[in-house]
Structure formats: structure tokens, C-alpha cells
Short mmCIF file of N, CA and C in Angstrom, two decimals:
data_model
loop_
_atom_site.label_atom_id
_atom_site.label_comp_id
_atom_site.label_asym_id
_atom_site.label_seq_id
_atom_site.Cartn_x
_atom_site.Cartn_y
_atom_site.Cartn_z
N UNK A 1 -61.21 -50.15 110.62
CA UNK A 1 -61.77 -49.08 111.41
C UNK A 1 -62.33 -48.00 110.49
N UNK A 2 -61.75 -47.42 109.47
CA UNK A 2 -61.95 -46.94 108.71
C UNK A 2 -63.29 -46.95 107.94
N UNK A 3 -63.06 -48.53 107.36
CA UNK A 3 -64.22 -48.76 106.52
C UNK A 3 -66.06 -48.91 107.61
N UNK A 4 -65.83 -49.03 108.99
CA UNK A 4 -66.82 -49.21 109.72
C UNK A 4 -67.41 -47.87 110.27
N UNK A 5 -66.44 -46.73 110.45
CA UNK A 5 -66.49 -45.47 111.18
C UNK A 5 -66.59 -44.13 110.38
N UNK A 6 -66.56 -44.50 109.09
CA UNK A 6 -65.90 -43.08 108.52
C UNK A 6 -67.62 -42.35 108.24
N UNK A 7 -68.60 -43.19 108.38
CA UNK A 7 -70.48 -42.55 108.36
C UNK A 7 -70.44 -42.25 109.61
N UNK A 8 -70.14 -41.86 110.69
CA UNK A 8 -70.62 -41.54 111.98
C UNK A 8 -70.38 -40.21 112.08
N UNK A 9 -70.83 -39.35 113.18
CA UNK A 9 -71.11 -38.22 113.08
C UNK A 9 -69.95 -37.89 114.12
N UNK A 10 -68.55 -37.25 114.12
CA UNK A 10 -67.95 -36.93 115.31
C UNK A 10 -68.58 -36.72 116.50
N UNK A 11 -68.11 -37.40 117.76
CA UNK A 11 -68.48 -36.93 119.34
C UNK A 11 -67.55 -37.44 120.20
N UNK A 12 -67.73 -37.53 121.44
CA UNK A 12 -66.95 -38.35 122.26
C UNK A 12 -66.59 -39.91 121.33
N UNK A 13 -65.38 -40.27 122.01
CA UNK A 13 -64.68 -41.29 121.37
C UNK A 13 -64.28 -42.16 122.37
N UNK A 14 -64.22 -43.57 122.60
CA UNK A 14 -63.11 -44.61 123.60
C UNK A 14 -62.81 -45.27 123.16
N UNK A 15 -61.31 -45.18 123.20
CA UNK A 15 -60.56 -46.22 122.10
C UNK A 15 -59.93 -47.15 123.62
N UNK A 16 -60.46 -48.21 123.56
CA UNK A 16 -59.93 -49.27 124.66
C UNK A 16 -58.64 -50.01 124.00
N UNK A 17 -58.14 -50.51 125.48
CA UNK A 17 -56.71 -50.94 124.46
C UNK A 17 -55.75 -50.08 123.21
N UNK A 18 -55.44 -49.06 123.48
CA UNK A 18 -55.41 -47.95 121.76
C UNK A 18 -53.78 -48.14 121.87
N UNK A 19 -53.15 -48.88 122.35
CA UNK A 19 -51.79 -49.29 122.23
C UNK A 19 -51.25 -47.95 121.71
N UNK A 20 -50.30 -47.82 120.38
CA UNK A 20 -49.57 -46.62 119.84
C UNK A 20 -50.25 -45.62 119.41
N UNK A 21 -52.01 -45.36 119.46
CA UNK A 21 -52.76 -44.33 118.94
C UNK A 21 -53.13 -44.24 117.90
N UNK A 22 -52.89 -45.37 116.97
CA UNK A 22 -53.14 -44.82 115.71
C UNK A 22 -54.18 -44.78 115.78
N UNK A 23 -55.49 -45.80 115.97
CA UNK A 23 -56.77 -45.29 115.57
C UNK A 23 -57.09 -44.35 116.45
N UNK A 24 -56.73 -43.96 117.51
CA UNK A 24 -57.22 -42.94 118.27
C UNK A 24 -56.69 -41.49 117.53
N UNK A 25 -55.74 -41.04 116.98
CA UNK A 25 -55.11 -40.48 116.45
C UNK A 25 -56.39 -40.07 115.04
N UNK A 26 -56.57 -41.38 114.32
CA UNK A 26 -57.55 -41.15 113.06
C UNK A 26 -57.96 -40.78 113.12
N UNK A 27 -59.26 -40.86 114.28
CA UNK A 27 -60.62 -40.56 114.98
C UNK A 27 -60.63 -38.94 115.38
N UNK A 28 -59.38 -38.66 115.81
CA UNK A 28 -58.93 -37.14 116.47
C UNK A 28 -59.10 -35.94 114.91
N UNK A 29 -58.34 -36.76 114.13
CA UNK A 29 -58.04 -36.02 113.08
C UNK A 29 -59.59 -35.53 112.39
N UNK A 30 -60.44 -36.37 112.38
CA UNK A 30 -62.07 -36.51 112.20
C UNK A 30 -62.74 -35.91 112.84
N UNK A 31 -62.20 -34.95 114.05
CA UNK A 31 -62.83 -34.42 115.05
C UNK A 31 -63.62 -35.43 116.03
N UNK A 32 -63.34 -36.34 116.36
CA UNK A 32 -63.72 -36.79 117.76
C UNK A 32 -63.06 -36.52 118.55
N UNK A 33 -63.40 -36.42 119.64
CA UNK A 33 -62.87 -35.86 120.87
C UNK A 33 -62.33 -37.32 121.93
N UNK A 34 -61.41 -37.81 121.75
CA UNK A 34 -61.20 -39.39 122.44
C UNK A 34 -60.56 -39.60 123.71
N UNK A 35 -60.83 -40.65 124.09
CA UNK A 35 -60.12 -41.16 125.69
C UNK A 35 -59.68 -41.72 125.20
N UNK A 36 -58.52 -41.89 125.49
CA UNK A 36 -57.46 -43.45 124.67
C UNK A 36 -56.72 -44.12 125.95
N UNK A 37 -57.42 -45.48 126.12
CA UNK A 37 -56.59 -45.94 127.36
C UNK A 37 -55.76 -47.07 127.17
N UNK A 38 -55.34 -47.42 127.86
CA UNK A 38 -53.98 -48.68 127.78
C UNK A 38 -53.26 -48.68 128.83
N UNK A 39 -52.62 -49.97 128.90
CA UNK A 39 -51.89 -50.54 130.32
C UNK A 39 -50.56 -50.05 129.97
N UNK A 40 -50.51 -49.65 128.80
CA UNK A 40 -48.83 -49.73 128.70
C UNK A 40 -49.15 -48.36 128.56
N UNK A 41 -47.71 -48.00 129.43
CA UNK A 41 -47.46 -46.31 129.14
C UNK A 41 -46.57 -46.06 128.04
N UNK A 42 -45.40 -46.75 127.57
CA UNK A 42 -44.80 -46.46 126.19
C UNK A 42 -46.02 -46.53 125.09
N UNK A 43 -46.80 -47.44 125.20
CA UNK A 43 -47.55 -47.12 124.37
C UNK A 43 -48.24 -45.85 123.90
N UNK A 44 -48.73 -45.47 125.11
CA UNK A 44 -49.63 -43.90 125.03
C UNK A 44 -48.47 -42.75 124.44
N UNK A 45 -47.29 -43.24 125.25
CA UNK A 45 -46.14 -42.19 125.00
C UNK A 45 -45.84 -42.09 123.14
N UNK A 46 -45.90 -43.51 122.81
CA UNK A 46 -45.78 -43.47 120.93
C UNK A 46 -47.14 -42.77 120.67
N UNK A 47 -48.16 -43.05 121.32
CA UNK A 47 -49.17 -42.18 120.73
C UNK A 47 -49.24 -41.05 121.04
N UNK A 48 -48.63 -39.92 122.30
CA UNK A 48 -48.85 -38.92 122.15
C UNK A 48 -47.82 -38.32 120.81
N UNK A 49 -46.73 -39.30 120.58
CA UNK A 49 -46.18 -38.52 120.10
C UNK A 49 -46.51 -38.68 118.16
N UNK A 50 -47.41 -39.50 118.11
CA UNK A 50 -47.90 -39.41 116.50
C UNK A 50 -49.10 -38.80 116.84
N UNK A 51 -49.46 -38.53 117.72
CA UNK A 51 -50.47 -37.25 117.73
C UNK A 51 -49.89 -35.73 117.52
N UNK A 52 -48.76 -35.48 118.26
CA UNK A 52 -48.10 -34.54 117.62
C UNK A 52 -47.78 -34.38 116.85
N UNK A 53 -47.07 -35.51 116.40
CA UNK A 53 -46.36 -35.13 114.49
C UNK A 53 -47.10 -35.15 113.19
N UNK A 54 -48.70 -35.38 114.03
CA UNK A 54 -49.78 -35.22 112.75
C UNK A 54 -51.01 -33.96 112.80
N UNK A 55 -50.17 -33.04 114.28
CA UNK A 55 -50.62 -32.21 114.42
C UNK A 55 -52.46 -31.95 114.99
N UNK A 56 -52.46 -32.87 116.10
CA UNK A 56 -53.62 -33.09 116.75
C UNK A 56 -53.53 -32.36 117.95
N UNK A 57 -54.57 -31.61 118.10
CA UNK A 57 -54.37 -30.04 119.12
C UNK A 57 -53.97 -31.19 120.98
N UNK A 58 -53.50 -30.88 121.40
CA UNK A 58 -53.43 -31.68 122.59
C UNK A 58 -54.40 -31.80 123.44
N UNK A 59 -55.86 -31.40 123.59
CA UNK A 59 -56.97 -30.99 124.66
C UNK A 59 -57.82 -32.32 123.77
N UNK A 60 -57.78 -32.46 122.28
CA UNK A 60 -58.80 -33.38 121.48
C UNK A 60 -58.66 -34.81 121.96
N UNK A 61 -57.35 -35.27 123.04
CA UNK A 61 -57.22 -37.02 123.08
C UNK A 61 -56.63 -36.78 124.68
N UNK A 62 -57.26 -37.65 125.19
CA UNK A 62 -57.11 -37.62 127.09
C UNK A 62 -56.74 -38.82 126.81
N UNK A 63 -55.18 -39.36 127.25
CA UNK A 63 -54.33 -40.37 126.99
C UNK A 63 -54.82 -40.77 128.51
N UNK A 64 -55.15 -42.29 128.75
CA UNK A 64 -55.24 -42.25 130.02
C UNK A 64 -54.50 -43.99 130.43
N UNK A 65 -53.91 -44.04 131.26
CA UNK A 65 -52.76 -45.27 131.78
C UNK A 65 -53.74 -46.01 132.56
N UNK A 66 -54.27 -46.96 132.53
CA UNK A 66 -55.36 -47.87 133.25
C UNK A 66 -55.26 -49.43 132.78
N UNK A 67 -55.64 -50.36 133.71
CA UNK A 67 -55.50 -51.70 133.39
C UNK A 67 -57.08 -51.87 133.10
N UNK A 68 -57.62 -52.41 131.59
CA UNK A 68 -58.47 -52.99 131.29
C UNK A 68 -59.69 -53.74 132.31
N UNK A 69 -58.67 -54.39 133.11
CA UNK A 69 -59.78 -55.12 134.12
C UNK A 69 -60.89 -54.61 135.37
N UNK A 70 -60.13 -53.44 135.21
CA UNK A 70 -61.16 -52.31 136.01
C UNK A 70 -61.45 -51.27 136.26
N UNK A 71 -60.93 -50.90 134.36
CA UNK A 71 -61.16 -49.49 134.31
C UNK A 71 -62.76 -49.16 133.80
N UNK A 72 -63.16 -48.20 134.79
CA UNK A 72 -64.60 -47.84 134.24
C UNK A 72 -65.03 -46.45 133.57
N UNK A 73 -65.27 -46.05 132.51
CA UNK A 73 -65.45 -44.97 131.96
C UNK A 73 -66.75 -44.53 132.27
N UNK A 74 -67.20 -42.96 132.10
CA UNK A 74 -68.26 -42.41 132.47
C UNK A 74 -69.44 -43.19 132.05
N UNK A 75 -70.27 -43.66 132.22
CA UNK A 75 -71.66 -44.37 132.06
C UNK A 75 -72.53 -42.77 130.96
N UNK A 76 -72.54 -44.03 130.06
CA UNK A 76 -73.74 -43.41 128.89
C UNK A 76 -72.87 -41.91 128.43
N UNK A 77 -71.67 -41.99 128.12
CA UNK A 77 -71.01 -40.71 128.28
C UNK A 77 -70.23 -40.19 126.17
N UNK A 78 -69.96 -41.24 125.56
CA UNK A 78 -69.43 -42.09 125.00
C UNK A 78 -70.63 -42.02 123.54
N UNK A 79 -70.15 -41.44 121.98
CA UNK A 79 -71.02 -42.13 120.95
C UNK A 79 -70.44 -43.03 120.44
N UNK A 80 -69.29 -43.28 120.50
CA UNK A 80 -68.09 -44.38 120.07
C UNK A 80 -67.48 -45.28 121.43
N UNK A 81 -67.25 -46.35 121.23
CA UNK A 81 -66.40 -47.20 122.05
C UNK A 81 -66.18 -48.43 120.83
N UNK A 82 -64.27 -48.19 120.96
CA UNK A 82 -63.97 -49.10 119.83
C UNK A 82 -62.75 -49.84 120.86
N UNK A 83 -62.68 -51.40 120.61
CA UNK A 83 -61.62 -52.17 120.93
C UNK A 83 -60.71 -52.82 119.58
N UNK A 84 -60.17 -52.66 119.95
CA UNK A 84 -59.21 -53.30 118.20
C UNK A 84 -58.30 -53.91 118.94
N UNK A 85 -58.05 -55.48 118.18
CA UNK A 85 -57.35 -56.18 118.44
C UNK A 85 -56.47 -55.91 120.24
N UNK A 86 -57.90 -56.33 121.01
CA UNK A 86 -57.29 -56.28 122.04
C UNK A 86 -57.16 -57.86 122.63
N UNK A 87 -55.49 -58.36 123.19
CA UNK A 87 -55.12 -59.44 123.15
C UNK A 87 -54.88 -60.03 124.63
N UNK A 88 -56.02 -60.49 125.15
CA UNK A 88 -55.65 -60.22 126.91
C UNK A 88 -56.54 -61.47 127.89
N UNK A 89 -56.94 -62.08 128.94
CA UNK A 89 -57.21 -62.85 129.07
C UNK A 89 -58.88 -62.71 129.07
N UNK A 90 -59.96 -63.92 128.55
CA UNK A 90 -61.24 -64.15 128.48
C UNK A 90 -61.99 -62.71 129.56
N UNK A 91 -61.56 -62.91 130.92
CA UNK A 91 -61.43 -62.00 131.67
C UNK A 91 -61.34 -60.85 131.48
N UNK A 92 -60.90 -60.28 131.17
CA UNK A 92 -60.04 -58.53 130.78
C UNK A 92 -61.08 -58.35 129.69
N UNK A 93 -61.14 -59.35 128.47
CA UNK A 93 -61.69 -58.95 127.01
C UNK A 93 -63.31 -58.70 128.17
N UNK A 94 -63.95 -59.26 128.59
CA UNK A 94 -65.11 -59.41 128.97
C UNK A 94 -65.30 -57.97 130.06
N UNK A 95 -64.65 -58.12 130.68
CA UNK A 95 -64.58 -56.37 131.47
C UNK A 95 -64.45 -55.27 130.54
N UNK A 96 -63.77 -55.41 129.73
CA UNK A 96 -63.93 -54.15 128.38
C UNK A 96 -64.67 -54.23 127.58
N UNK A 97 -65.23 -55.17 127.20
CA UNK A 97 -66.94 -55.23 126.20
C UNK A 97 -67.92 -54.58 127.25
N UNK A 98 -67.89 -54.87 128.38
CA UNK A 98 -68.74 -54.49 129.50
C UNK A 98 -68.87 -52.69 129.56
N UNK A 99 -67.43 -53.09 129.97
CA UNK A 99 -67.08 -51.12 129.79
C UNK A 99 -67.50 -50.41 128.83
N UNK A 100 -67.52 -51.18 127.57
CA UNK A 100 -67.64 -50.72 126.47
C UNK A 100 -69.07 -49.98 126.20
N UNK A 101 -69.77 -51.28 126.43
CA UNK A 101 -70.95 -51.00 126.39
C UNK A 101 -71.45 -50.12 127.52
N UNK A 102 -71.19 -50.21 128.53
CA UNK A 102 -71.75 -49.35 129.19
C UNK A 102 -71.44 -48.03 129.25
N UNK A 103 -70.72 -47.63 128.73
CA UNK A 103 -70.11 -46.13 128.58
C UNK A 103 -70.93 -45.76 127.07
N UNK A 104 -71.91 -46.13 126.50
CA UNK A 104 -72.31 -45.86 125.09
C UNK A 104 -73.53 -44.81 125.19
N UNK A 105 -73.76 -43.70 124.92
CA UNK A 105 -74.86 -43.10 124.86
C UNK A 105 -75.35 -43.55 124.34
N UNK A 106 -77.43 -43.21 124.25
CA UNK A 106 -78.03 -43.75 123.62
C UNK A 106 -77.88 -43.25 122.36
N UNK A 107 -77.98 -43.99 121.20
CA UNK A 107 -77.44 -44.22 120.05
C UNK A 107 -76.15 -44.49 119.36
N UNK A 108 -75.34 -44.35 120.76
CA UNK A 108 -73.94 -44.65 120.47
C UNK A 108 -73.51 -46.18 119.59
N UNK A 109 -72.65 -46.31 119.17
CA UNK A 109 -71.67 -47.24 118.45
C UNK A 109 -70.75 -47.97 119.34
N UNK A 110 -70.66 -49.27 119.17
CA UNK A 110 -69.34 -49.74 119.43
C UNK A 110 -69.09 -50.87 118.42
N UNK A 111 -68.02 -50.42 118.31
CA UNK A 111 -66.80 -51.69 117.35
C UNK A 111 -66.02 -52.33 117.94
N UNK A 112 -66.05 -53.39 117.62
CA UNK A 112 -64.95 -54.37 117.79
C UNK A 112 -64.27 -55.48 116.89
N UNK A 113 -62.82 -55.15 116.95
CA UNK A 113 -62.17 -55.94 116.12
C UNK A 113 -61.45 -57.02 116.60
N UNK A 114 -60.88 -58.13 116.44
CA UNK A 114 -60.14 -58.95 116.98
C UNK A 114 -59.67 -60.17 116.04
N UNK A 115 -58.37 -60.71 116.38
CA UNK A 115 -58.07 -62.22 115.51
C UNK A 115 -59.36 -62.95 116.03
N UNK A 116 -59.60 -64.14 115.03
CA UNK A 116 -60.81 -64.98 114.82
C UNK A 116 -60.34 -65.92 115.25
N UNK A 117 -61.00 -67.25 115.94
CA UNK A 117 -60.58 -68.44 116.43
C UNK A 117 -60.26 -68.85 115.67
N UNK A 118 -60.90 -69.01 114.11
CA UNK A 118 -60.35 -69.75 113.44
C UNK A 118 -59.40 -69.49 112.30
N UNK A 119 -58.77 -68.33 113.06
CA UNK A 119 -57.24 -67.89 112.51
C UNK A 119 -56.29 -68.91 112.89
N UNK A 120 -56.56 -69.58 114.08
CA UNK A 120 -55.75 -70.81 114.12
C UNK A 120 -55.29 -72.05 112.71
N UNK A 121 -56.69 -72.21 112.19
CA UNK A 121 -56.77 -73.29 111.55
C UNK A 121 -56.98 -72.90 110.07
N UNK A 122 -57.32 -71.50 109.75
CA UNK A 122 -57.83 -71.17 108.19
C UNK A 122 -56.78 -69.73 108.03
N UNK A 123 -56.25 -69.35 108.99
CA UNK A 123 -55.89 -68.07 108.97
C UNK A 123 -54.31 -67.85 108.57
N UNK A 124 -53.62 -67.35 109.55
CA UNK A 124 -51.81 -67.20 109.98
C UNK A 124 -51.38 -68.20 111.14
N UNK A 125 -52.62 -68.69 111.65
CA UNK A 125 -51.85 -69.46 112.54
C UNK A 125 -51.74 -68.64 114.44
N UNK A 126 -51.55 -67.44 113.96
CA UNK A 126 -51.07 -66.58 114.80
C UNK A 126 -52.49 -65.73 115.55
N UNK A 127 -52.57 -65.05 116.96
CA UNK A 127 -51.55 -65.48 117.81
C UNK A 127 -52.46 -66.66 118.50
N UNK A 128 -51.05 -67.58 119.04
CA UNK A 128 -51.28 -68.67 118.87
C UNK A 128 -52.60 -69.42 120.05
N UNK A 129 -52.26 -68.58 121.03
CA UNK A 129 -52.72 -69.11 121.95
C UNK A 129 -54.77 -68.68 121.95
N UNK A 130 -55.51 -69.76 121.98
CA UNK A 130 -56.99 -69.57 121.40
C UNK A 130 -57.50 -68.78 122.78
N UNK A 131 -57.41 -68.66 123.59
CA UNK A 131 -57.78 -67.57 125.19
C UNK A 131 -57.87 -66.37 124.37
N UNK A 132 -57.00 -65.75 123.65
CA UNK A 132 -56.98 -64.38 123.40
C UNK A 132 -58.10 -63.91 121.82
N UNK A 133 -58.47 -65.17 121.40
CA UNK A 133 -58.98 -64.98 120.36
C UNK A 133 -60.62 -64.82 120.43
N UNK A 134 -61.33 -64.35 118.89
CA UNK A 134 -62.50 -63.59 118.91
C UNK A 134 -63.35 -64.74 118.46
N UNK A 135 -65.06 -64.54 118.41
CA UNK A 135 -65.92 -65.37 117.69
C UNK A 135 -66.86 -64.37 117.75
N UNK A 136 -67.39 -64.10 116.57
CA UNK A 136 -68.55 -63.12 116.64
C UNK A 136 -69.47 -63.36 117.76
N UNK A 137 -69.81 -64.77 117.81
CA UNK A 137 -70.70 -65.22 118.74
C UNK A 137 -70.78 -64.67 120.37
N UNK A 138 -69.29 -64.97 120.73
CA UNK A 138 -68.83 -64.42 121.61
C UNK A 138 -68.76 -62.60 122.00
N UNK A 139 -68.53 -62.57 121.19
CA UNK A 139 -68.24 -60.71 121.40
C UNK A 139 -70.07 -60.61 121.48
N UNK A 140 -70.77 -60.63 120.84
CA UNK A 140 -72.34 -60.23 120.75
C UNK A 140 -73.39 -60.72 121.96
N UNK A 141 -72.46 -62.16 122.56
CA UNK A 141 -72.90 -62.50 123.47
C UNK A 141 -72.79 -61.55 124.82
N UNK A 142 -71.45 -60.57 124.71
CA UNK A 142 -70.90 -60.14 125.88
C UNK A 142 -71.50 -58.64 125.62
N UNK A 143 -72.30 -58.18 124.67
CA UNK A 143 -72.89 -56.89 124.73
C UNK A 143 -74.69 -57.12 124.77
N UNK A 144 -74.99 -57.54 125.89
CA UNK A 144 -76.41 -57.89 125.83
C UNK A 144 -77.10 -56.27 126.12
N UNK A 145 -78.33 -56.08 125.33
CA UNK A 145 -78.44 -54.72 125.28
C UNK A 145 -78.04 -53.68 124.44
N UNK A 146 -77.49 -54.35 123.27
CA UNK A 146 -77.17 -53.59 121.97
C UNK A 146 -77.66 -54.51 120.91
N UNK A 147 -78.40 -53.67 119.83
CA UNK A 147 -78.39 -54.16 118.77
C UNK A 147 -76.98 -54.31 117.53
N UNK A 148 -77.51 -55.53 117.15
CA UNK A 148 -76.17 -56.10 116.80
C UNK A 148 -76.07 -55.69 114.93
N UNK A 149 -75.44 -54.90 114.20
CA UNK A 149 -75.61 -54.28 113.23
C UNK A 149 -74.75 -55.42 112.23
N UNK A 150 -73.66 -55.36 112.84
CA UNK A 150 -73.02 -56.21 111.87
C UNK A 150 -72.61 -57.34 112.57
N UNK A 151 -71.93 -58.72 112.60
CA UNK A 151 -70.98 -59.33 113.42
C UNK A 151 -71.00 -60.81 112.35
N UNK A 152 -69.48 -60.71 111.98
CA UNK A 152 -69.21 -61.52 111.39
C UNK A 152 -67.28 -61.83 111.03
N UNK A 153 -67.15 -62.90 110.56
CA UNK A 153 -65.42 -63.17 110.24
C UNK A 153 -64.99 -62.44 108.99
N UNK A 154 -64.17 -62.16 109.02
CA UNK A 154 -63.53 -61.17 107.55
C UNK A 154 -62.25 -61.65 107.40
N UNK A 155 -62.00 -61.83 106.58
CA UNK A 155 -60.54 -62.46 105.87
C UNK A 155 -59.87 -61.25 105.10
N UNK A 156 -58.75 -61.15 105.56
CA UNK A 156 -57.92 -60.15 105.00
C UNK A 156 -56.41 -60.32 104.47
N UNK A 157 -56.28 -60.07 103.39
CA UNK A 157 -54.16 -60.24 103.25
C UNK A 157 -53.27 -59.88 104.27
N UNK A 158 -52.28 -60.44 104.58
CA UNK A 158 -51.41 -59.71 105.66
C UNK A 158 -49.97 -60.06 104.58
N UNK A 159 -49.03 -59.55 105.08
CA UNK A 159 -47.75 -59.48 104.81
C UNK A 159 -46.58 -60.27 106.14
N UNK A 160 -46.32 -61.61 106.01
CA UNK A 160 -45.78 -62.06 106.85
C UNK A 160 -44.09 -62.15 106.53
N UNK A 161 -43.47 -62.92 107.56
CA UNK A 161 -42.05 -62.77 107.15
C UNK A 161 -41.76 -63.97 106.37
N UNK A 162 -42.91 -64.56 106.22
CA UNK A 162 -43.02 -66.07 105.65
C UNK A 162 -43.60 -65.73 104.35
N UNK A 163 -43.91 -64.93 103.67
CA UNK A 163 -45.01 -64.39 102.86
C UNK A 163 -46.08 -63.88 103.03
N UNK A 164 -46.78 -63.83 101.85
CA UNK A 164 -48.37 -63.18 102.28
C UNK A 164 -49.28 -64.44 102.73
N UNK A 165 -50.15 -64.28 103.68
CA UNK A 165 -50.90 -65.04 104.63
C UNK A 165 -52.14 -63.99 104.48
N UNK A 166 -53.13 -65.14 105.04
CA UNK A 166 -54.82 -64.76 105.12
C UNK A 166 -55.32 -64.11 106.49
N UNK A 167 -55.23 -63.50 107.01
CA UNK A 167 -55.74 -63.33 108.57
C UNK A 167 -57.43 -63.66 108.70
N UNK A 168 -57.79 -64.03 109.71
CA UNK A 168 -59.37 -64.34 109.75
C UNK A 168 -59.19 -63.60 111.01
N UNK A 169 -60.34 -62.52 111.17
CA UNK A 169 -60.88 -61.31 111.93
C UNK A 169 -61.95 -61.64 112.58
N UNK A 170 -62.83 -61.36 113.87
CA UNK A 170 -63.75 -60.89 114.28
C UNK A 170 -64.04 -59.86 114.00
N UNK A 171 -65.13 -59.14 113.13
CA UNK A 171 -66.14 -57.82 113.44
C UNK A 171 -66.99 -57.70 114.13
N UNK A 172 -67.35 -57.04 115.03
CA UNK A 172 -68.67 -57.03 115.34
C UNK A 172 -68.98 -55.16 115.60
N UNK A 173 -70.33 -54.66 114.92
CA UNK A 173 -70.80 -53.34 115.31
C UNK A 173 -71.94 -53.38 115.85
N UNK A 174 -72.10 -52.85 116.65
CA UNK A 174 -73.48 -52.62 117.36
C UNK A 174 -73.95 -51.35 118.16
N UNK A 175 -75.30 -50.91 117.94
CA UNK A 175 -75.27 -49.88 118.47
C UNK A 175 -76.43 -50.06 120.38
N UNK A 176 -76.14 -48.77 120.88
CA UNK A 176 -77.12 -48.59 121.72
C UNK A 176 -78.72 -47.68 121.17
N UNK A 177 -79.73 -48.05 121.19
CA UNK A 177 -81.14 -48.06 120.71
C UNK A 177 -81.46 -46.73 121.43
N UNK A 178 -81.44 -45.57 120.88
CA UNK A 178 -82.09 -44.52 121.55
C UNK A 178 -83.15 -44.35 122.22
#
């Protein structure tokens, strides 16, 4: 997230899926102003509370409790919309690329991260089940109407309980065309 976001100019922010906050949290600290949504409420609850203990004013991140499959954010509202490793059925992922995109002002950004299909076979193995997993192809397919900046597999070290392992990633960035 870091290495994809840190050139953008702070504005509105949607962190879909933002589980414990951290990247929503990053983004805050950077001055974006973020929606951070998620199905799970402990989740938001760990994130309000590493938003506090890193001292993020409380008005900068609108924690919001919503199920993916039909939550709709303001249209064209949005210079950021980021999903990270969100793990949920073909369904759900496809309603939140949707969302995604459609909540993007013009010139806005969206990122997306995810395990790679062929984390199955080149990767950790993990997680196991291929429904929840990414293909650039796929993600770029599901944002028709954005130019596609980056989208490709990235291999990264992980730290397993088995040892160190390879993870294989989906990237994909793309923006909306002013």
C-alpha cells in the first residue's frame, strides 16, 4: 500500500474491507480523510482503537459497519478506493470492485490487493480455497471504465510457522480519466 500510494495527493479515502485499520489508519496519518468499512465490528473496534493510540483526530476516519455486498458509497465522491486482501465470495469481491469504482472521482485511484490464484501452486499454498483468490485479469476485468496503470502478480517473503514462504499477490492500480 505504501509503495503504490505514498505519490498521491491527500483527499477523500475508501478503504473497503479495512478489517483492524491499519491501512486506513496510514492513510489518516497522511491526511486523508477515510471511510473505513467492514462487516466485522471487532474489527473497526481494533481499528478505532489503533487510531487512537497513534493519535488520529477522531472526525479524519468514519468507521462504518456494512456488508460488502451492498454497501454503496457516494458516487464520484472518493480520490482513493483501496481493497486489500479482501477474502469473500466471487460475488461480494465483484460488488466491491463495482463500488469501488464507482465511488472514484474523476481522476481518482483505486488499488487493489489480493492473494494470486497461483498462490495455490507457486506461492504458500494458502488461502486455500481458489473462490477467494485474485488474477489481475480478473480484477481489471471487473473495473471497466478505468484505465488500468498497473496490474500484475508480485511475489513477496512471508514469515510462516513452517518457515519463510513466497506469497504470490494480485496488484492492480487504476485510475478514473478526468
Amino acid at each position: 500500500v505504501e509503495a503504490e500510494l505514498s505519490d498521491l495527493v491527500p483527499g477523500r479515502a475508501l478503504d473497503l474491507a479495512a478489517g483492524a485499520g491499519r491501512h486506513t489508519v496510514w492513510l489518516a496519518e497522511r491526511g486523508w480523510r477515510v471511510t473505513a468499512v467492514d462487516f466485522s465490528r471487532a474489527g473497526l473496534d481494533r481499528g478505532r482503537l489503533l487510531s487512537a493510540a497513534r493519535g488520529v483526530p477522531g472526525p479524519q476516519v468514519d468507521w462504518v459497519h456494512a456488508d460488502l455486498s451492498d454497501y454503496r458509497p457516494e458516487p464520484g465522491a472518493y480520490h482513493l478506493a483501496l481493497i486489500s486482501y479482501l477474502q469473500s465470495t466471487p460475488e461480494v469481491r465483484s460488488a466491491a470492485l463495482a463500488a469501488a469504482a464507482a465511488a472514484l472521482a474523476p481522476g481518482g485511484t483505486v488499488l487493489v490487493l489480493g492473494f494470486d490464484l497461483v498462490n495455490l501452486t507457486e506461492g504458500t499454498g494458502r488461502p486455500s480455497n481458489p473462490d477467494v483468490l485474485y488474477t489481475p485479469e480478473a480484477v481489471c476485468a471487473a473495473l471497466p471504465g478505468l484505465r488500468i496503470l498497473r496490474a500484475e502478480r508480485i511475489r513477496r517473503d512471508v514469515h510462516t510457522a513452517a518457515g519463510p514462504k513466497t506469497s504470490v499477490d494480485t496488484v492492480v492500480r487504476a485510475v478514473r480519466d478526468p
